[in-house]
mmCIF file of C-alpha atoms in Angstrom:
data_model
loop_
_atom_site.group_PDB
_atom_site.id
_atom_site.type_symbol
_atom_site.label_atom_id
_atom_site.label_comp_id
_atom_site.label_asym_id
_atom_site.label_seq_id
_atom_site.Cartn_x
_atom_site.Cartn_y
_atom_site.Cartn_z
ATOM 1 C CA UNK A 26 0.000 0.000 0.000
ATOM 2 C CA UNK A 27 1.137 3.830 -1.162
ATOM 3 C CA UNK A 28 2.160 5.667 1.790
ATOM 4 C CA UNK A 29 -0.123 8.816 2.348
ATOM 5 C CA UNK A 30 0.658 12.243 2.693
ATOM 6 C CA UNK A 31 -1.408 15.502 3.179
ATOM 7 C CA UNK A 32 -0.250 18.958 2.738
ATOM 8 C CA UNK A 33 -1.427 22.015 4.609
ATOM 9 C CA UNK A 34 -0.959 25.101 2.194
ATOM 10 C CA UNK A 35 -1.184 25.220 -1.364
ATOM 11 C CA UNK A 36 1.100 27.772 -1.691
ATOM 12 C CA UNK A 37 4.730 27.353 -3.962
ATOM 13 C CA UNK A 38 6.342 25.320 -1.092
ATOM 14 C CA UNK A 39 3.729 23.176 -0.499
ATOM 15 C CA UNK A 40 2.956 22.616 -4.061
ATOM 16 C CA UNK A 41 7.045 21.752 -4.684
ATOM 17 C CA UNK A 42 6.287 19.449 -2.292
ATOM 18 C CA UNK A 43 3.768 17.664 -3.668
ATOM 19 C CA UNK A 44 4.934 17.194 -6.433
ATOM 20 C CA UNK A 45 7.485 15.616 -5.402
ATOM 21 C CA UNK A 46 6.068 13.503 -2.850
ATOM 22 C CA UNK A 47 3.737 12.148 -5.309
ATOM 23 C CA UNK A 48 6.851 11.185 -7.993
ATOM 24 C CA UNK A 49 8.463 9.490 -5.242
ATOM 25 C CA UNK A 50 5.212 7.314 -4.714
ATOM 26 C CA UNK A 51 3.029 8.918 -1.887
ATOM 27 C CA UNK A 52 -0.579 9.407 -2.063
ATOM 28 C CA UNK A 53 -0.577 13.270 -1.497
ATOM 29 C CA UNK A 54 -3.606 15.347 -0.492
ATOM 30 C CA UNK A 55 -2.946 19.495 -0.433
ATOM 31 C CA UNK A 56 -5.773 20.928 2.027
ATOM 32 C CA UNK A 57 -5.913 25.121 1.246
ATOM 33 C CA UNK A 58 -7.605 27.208 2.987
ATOM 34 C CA UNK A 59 -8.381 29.639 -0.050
ATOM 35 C CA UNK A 60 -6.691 29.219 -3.458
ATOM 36 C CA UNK A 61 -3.580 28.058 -4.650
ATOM 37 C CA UNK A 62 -1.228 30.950 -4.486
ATOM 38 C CA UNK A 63 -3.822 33.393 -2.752
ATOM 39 C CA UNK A 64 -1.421 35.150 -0.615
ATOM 40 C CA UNK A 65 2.449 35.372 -0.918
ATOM 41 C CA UNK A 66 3.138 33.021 -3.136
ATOM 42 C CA UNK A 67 0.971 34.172 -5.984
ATOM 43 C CA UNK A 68 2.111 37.819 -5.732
ATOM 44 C CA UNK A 69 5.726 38.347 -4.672
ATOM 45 C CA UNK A 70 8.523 40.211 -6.594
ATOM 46 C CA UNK A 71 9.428 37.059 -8.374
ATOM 47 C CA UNK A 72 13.266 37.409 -7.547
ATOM 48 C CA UNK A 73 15.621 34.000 -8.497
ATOM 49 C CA UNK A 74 18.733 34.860 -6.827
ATOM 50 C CA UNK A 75 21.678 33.502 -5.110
ATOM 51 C CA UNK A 76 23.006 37.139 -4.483
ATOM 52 C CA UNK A 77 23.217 38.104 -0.367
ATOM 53 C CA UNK A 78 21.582 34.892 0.654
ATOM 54 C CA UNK A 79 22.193 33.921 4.508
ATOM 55 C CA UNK A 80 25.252 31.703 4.612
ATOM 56 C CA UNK A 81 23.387 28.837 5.114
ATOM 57 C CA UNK A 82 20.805 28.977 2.496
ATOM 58 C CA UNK A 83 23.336 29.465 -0.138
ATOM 59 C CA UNK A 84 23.721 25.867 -0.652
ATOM 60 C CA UNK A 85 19.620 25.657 -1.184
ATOM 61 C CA UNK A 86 19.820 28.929 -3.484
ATOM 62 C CA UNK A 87 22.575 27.359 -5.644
ATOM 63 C CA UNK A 88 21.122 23.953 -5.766
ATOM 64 C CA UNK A 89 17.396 25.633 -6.410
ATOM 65 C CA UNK A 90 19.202 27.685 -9.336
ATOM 66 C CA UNK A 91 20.082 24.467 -11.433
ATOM 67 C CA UNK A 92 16.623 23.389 -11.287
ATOM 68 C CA UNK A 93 15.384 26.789 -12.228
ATOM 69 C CA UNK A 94 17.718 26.503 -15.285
ATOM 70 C CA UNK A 95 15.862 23.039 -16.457
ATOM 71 C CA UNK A 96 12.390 24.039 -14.679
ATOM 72 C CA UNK A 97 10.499 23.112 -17.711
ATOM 73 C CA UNK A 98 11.748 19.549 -17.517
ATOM 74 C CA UNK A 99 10.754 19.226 -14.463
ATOM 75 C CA UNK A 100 7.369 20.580 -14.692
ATOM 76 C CA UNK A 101 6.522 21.274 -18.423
ATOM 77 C CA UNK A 102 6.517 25.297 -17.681
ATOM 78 C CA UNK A 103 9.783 27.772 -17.235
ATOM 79 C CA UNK A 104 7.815 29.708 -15.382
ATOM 80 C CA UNK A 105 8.949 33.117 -17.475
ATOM 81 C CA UNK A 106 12.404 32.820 -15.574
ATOM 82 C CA UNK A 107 14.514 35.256 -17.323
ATOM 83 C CA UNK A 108 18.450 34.981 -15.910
ATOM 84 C CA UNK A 109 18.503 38.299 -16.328
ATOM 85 C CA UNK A 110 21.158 38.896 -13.265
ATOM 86 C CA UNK A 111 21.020 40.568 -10.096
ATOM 87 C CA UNK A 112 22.902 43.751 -9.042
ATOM 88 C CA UNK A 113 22.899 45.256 -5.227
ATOM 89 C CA UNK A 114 24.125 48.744 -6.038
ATOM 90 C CA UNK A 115 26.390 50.596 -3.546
ATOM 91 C CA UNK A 116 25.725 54.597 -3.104
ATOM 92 C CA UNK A 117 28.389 55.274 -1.081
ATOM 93 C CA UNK A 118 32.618 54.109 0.214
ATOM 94 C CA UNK A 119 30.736 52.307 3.026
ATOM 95 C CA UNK A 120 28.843 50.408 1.125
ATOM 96 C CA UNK A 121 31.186 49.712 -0.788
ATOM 97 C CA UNK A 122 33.383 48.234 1.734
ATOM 98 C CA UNK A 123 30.236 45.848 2.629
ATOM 99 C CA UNK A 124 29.569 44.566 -0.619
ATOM 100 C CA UNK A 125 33.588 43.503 -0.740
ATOM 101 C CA UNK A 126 33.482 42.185 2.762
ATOM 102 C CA UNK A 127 30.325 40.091 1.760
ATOM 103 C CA UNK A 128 32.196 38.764 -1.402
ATOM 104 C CA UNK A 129 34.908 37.284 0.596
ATOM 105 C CA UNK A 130 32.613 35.743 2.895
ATOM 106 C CA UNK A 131 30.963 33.915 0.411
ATOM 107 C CA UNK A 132 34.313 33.367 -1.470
ATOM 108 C CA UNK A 133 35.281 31.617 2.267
ATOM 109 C CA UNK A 134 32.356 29.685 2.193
ATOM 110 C CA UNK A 135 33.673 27.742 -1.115
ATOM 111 C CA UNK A 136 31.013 29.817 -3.786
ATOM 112 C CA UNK A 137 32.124 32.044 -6.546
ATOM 113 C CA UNK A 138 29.011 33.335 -7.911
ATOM 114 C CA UNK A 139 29.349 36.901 -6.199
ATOM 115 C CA UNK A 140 31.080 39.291 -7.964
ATOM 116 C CA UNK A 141 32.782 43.261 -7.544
ATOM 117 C CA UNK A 142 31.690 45.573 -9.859
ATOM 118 C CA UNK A 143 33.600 48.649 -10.484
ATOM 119 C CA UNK A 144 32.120 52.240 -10.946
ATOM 120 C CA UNK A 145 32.781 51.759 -14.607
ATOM 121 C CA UNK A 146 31.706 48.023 -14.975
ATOM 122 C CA UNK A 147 28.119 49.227 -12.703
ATOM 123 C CA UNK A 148 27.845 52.168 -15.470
ATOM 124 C CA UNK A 149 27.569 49.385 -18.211
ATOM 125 C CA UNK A 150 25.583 47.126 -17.079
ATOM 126 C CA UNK A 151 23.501 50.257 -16.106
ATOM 127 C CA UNK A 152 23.431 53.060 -17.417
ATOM 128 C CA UNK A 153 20.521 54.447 -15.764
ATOM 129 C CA UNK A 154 21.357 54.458 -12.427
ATOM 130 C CA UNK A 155 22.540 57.437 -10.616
ATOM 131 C CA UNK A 156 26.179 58.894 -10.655
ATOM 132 C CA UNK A 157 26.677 58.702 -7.057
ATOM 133 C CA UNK A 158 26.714 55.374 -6.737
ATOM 134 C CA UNK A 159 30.191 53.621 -6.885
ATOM 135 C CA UNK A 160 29.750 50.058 -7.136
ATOM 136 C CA UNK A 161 27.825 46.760 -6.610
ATOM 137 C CA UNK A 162 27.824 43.079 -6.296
ATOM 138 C CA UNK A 163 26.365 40.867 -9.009
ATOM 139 C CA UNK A 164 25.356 37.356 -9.456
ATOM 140 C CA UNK A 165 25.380 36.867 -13.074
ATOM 141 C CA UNK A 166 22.741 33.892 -13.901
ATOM 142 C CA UNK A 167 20.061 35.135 -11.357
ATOM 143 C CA UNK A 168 17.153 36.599 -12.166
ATOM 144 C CA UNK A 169 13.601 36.705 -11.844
ATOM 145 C CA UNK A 170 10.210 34.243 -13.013
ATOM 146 C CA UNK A 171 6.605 35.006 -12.992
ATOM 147 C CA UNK A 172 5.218 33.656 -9.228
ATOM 148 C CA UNK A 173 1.384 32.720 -10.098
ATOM 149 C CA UNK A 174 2.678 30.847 -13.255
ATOM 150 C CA UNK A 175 5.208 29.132 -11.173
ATOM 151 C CA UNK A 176 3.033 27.934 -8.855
ATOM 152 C CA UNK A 177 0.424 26.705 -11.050
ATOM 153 C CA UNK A 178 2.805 24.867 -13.193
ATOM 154 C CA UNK A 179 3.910 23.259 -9.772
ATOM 155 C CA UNK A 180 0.612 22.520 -9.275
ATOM 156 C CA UNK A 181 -0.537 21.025 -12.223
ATOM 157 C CA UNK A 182 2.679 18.528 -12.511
ATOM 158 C CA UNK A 183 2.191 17.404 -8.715
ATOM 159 C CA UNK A 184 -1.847 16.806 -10.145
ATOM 160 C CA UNK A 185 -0.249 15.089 -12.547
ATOM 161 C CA UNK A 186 1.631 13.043 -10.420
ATOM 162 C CA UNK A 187 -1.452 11.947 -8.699
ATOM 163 C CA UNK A 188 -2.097 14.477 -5.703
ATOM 164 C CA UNK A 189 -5.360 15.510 -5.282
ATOM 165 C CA UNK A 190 -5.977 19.588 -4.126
ATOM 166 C CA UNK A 191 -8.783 20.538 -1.678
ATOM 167 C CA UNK A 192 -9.162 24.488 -2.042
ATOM 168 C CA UNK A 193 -11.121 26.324 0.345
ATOM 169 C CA UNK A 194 -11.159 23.737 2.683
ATOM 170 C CA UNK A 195 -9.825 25.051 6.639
ATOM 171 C CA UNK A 196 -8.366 22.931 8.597
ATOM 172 C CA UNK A 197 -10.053 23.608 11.850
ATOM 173 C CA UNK A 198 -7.964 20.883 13.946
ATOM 174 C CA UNK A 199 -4.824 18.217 14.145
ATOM 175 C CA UNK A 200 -5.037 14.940 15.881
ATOM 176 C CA UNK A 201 -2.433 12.307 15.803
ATOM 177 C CA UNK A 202 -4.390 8.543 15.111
ATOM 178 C CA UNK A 203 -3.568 5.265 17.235
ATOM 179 C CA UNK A 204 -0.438 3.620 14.595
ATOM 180 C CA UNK A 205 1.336 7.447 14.325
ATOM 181 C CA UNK A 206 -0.658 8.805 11.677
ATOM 182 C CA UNK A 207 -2.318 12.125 11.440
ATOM 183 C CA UNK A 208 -5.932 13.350 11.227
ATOM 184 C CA UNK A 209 -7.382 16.618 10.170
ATOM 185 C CA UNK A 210 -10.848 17.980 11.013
ATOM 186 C CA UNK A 211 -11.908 20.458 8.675
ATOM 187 C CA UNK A 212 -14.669 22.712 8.225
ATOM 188 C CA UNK A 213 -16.128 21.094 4.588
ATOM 189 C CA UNK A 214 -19.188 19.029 5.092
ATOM 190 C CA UNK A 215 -17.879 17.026 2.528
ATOM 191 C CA UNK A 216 -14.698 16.332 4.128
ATOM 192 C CA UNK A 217 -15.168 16.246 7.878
ATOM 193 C CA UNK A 218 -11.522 14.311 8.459
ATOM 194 C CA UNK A 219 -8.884 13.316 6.317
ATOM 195 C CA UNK A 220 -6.111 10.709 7.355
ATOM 196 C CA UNK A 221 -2.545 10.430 6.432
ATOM 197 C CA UNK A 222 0.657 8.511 7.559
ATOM 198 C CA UNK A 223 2.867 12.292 7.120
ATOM 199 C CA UNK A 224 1.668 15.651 7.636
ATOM 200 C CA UNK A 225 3.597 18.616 5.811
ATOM 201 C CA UNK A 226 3.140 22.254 7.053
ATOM 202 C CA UNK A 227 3.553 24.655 4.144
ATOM 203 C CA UNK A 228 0.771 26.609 5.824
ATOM 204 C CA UNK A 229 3.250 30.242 5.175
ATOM 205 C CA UNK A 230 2.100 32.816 7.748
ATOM 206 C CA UNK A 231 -0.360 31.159 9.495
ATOM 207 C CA UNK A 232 2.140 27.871 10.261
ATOM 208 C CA UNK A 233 3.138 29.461 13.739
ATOM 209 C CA UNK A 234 -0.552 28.568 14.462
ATOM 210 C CA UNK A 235 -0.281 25.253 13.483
ATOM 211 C CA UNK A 236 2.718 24.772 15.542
ATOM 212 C CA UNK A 237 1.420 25.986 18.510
ATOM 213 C CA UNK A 238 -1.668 23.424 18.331
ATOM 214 C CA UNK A 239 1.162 21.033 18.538
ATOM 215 C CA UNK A 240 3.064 22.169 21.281
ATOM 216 C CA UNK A 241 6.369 23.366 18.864
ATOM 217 C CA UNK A 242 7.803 26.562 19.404
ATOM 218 C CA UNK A 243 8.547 29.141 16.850
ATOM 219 C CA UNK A 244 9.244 32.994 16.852
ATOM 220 C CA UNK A 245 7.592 33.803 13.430
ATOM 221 C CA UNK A 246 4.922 36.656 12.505
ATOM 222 C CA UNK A 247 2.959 37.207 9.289
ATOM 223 C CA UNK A 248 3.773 40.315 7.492
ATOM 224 C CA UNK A 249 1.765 42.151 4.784
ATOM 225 C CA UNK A 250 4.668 42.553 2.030
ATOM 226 C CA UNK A 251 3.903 45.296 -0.334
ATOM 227 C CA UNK A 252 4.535 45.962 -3.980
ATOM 228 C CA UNK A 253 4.212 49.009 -6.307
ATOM 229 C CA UNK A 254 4.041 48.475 -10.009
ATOM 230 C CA UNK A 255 4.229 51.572 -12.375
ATOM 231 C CA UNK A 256 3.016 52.584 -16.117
ATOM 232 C CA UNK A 257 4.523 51.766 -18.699
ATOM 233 C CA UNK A 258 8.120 52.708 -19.435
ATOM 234 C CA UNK A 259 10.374 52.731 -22.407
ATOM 235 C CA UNK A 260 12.890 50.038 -21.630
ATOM 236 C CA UNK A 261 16.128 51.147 -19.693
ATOM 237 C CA UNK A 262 17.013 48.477 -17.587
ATOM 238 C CA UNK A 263 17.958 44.186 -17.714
ATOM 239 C CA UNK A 264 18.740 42.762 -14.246
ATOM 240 C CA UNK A 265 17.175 42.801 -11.379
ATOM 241 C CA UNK A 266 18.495 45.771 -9.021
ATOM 242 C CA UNK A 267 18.952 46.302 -4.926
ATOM 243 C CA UNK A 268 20.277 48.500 -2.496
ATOM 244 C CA UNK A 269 23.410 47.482 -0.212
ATOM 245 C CA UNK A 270 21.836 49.706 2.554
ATOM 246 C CA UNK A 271 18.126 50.124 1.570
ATOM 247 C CA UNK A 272 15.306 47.795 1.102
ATOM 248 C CA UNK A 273 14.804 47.478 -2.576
ATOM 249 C CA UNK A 274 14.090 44.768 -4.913
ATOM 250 C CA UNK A 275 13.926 46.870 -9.014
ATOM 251 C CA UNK A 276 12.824 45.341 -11.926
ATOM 252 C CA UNK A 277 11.774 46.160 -15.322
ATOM 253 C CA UNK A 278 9.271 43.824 -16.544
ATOM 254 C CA UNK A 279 8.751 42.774 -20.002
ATOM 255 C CA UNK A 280 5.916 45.133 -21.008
ATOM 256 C CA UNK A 281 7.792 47.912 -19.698
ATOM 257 C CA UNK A 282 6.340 48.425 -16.011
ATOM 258 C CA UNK A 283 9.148 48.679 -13.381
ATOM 259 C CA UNK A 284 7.934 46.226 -10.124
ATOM 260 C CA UNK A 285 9.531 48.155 -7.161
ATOM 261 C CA UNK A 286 9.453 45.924 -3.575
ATOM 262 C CA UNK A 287 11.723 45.013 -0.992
ATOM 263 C CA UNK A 288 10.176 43.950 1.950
ATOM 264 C CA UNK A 289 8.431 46.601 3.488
ATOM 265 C CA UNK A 290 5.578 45.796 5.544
ATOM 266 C CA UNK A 291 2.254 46.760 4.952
ATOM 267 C CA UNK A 292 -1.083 45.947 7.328
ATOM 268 C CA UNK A 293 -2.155 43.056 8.364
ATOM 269 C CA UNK A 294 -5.440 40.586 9.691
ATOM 270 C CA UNK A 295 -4.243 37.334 9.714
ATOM 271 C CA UNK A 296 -7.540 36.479 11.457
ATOM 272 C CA UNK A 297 -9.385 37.962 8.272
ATOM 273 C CA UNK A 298 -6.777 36.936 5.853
ATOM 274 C CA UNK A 299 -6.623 40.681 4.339
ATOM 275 C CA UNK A 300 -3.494 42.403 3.740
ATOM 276 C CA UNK A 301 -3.311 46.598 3.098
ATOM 277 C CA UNK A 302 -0.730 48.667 1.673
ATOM 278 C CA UNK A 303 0.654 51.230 3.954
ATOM 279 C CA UNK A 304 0.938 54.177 2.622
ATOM 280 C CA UNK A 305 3.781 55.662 4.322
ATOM 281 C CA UNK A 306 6.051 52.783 3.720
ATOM 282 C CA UNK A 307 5.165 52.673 -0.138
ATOM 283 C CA UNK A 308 6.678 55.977 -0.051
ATOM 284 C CA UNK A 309 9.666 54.761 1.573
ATOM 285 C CA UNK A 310 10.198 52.148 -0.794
ATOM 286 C CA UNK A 311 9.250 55.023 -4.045
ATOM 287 C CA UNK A 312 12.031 57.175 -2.731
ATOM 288 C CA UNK A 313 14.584 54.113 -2.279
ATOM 289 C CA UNK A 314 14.042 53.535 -6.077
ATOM 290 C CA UNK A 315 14.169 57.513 -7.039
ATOM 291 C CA UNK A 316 17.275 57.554 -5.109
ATOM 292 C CA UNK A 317 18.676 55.275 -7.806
ATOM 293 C CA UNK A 318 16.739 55.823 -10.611
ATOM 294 C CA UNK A 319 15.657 59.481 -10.177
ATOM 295 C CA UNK A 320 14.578 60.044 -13.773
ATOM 296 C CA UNK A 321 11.517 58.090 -13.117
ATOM 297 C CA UNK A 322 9.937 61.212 -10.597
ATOM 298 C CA UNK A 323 7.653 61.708 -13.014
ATOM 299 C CA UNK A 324 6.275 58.134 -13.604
ATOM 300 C CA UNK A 325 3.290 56.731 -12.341
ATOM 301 C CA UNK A 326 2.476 54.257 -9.985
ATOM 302 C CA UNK A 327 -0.341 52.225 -11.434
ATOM 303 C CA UNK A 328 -1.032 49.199 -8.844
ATOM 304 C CA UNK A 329 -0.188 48.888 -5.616
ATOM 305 C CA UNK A 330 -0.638 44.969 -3.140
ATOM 306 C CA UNK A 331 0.568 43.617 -0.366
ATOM 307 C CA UNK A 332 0.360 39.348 0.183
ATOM 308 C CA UNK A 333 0.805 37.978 3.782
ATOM 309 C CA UNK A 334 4.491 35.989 4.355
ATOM 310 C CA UNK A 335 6.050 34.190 7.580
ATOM 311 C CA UNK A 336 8.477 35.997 8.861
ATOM 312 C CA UNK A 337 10.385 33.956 11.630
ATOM 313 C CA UNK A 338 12.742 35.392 13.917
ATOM 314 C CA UNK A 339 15.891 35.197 12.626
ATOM 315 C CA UNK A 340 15.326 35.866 9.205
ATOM 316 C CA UNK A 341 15.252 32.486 7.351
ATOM 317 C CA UNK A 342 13.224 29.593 7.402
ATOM 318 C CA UNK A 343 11.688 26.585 9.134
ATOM 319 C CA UNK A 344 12.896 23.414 7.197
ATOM 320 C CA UNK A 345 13.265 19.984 8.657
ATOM 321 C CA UNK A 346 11.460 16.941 10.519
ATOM 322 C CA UNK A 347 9.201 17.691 14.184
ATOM 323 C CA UNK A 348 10.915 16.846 17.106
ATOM 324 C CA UNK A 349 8.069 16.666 19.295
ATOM 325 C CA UNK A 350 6.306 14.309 16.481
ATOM 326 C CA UNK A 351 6.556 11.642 14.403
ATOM 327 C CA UNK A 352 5.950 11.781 10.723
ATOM 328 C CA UNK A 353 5.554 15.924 10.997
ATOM 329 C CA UNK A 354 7.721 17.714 8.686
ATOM 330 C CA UNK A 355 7.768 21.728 8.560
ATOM 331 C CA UNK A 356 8.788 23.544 5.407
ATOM 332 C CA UNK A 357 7.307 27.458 5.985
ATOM 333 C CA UNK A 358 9.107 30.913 7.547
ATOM 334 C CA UNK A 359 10.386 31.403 3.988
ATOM 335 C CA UNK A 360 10.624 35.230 5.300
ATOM 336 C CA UNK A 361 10.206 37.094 1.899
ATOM 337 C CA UNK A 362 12.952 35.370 0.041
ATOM 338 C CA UNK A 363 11.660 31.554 -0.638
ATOM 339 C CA UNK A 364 10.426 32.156 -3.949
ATOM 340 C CA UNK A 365 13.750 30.482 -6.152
ATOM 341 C CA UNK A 366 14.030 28.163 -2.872
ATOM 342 C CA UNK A 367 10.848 26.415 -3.868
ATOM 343 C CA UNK A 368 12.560 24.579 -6.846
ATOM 344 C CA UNK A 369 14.575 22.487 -4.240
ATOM 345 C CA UNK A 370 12.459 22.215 -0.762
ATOM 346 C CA UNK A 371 9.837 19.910 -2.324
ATOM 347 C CA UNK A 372 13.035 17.256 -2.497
ATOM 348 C CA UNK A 373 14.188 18.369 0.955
ATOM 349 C CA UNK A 374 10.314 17.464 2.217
ATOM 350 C CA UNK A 375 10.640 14.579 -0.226
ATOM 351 C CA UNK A 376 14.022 13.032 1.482
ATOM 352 C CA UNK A 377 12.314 13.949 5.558
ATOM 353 C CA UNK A 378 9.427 11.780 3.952
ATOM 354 C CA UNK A 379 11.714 8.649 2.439
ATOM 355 C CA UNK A 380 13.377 8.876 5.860
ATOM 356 C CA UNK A 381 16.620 9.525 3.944
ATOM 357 C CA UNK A 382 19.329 12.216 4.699
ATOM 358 C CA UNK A 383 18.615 15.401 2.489
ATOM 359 C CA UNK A 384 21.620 16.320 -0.009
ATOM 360 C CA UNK A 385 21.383 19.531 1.474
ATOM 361 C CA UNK A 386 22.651 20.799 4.546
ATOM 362 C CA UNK A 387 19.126 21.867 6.733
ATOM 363 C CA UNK A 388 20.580 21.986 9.927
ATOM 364 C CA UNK A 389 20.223 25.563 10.669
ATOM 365 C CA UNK A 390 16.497 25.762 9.454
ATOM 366 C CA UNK A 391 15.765 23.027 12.327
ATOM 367 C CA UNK A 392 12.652 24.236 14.824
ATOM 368 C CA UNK A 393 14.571 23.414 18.164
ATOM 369 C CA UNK A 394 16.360 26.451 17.877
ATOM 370 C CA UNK A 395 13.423 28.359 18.981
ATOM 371 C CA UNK A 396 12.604 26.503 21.356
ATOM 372 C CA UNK A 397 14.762 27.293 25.032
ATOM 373 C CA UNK A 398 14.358 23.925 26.301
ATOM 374 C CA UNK A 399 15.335 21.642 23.635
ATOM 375 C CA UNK A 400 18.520 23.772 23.028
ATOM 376 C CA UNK A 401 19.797 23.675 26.983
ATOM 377 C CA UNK A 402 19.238 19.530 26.196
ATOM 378 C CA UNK A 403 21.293 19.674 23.130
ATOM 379 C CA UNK A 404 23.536 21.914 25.043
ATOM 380 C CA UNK A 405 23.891 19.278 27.966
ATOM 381 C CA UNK A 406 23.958 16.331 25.482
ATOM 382 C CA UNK A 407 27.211 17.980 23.851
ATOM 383 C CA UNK A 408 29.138 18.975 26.689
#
């Protein structure tokens, strides 16, 4: 008999790992609450990059970037990834000095994809930006990819594969069953409990509430991350630009609209599952780009959205196996930057679910390190 699987959260991580569960033989189930893609995964910046990763998801982001580069193999859609490169631009000496500090880090760390641009070499790769800035780091074969056709061509080949998608379908509780299953109640008269041997949270903000039903610990909020997209422009830019000091993530699109985000925060009801823009720190973000780019003062701003993201703690995100549970494996706390990392979690969640070692180093993402008591025990149990 097929192993069974279901999935809580239909967003890009949960649909990676479907669709990969359900290659590797599982019977896979994705419960979502709304629609596939409904909140951050269906409306972020779109950013494929390696560049200024954490240390320790650089080994995800370069392993995710060879499966961007055969995506359509994989799942019969390239999901409009464009290598286009990214660029963080310094303004200023100091900035400077960080973007060749962070080089050699990552040049430590045994990776060679980040690379010093001079004044000049910046100036050519783009022109548009403004004369005071001096420099930048690049990671040439980054880029960007269209999110909503990403995840529904991740969708469609884990359907293909055999899972089966519930859509608007909440989960309304989480029992384990005698053998060291799972069951979930849910609030579809049609579908008062489903029954699996794994359960897989990809639930993306609202995962901290799923781990607290279940006694884990983990610092994460949901944030309402906003983007601005502008009229149409004649075309004056390729990669995909930041800031060394400022939140920015700058993009020209291929119609000509520039997509200006970054990570600022927006307004939030998690309990209503609306997100607002903010005005305030839309205008932060507007200035960070005019800063750069000031010739574009006079261009308007078009559409404005914010999508709700889990944002843990310390910045990246909550991948491994329980350790209070059995057969409970988390994949979520992406934090605004797990868009590219979707092309390789779904085998990470795959491996947990084989009860094989991932490739992959995932010992950082691991949930015990939010949790006070487990780490004095590992503490103890190393000394």
């Amino acid at each position: 008999m097929k192993p069974t699987a279901l999935v809580i959260g239909g967003g890009l991580h949960g649909a990676s790992a479907a669709t990969q569960l359900a290659r590797s033989g599982f019977r896979v189930t994705v419960v979502e609450k709304n629609y596939a893609g409904r909140h951050a995964s269906g409306v972020n910046a779109g950013g494929v990059r390696r560049l200024g990763r954490h240390p320790a998801e650089i080994p995800l982001a370069v392993a995710a970037l060879a499966r961007w580069q055969r995506l359509e193999t994989l799942i019969g859609d390239d999901g409009g990834f464009h290598p286009c490169g990214q660029i963080k631009v310094a303004e200023n000496d100091e900035d400077m000095a960080r973007l060749v500090s962070r080089a050699a880090e990552v040049r430590e760390l045994g990776f060679d994809h980040e690379i010093i641009l001079s004044r000049e070499e910046l100036r050519r790769r783009v022109p548009a930006v403004a004369p005071h800035c001096v420099g930048a780091l690049a990671c040439d074969g980054d880029g960007a990819a269209n999110p909503y056709r990403t995840l529904t061509a991740w969708r469609r080949q884990s359907q293909r594969e055999g899972a089966i998608w519930r859509e608007g379908v909440q989960v309304t509780r989480v029992d384990r069953v005698p053998g060291g299953g799972w069951r979930l109640s849910t609030d579809h008269p049609d579908l008062p409990g489903l029954d699996a041997d794994w359960l897989i949270n990809c639930a993306g903000g609202w995962a901290g509430g799923l781990c607290g039903a279940l006694d884990e610990c983990v610092a994460m909020q949901p944030q309402a991350l906003m983007l601005t997209i502008t009229e149409r422009v004649t075309p004056f830019l390729g990669p995909v630009i930041g800031s060394a000091s400022r939140a920015l993530s700058f993009k020209q699109m291929d119609n000509g609209s520039v997509m200006i985000g970054g990570g600022i925060a927006g307004c939030i009801d998690t309990g209503g599952e609306h997100a607002d823009v903010r005005l305030a720190g839309l205008a932060q973000n507007v200035q960070t780009a005019l800063g750069l780019f000031p010739f574009m003062r006079d261009v308007r701003v078009v559409r404005t959205w914010a999508g709700i993201e889990g944002v843990t703690g310390d910045g990246i995100p909550v991948l491994g196996l329980s350790w209070r549970h059995p057969r409970l494996i988390h994949s979520f706390g992406y934090s605004a930057h797990g868009f590219q990392l979707s092309a390789i979690t779904g085998e990470i969640v795959r491996d947990l679910a084989l009860e094989r070692e991932p490739a992959l180093p995932i010992a950082p993402f691991d949930i015990r390190r939010f949790d006070s008591s487990s780490a004095a025990a590992r503490a103890s149990h190393t000394h």
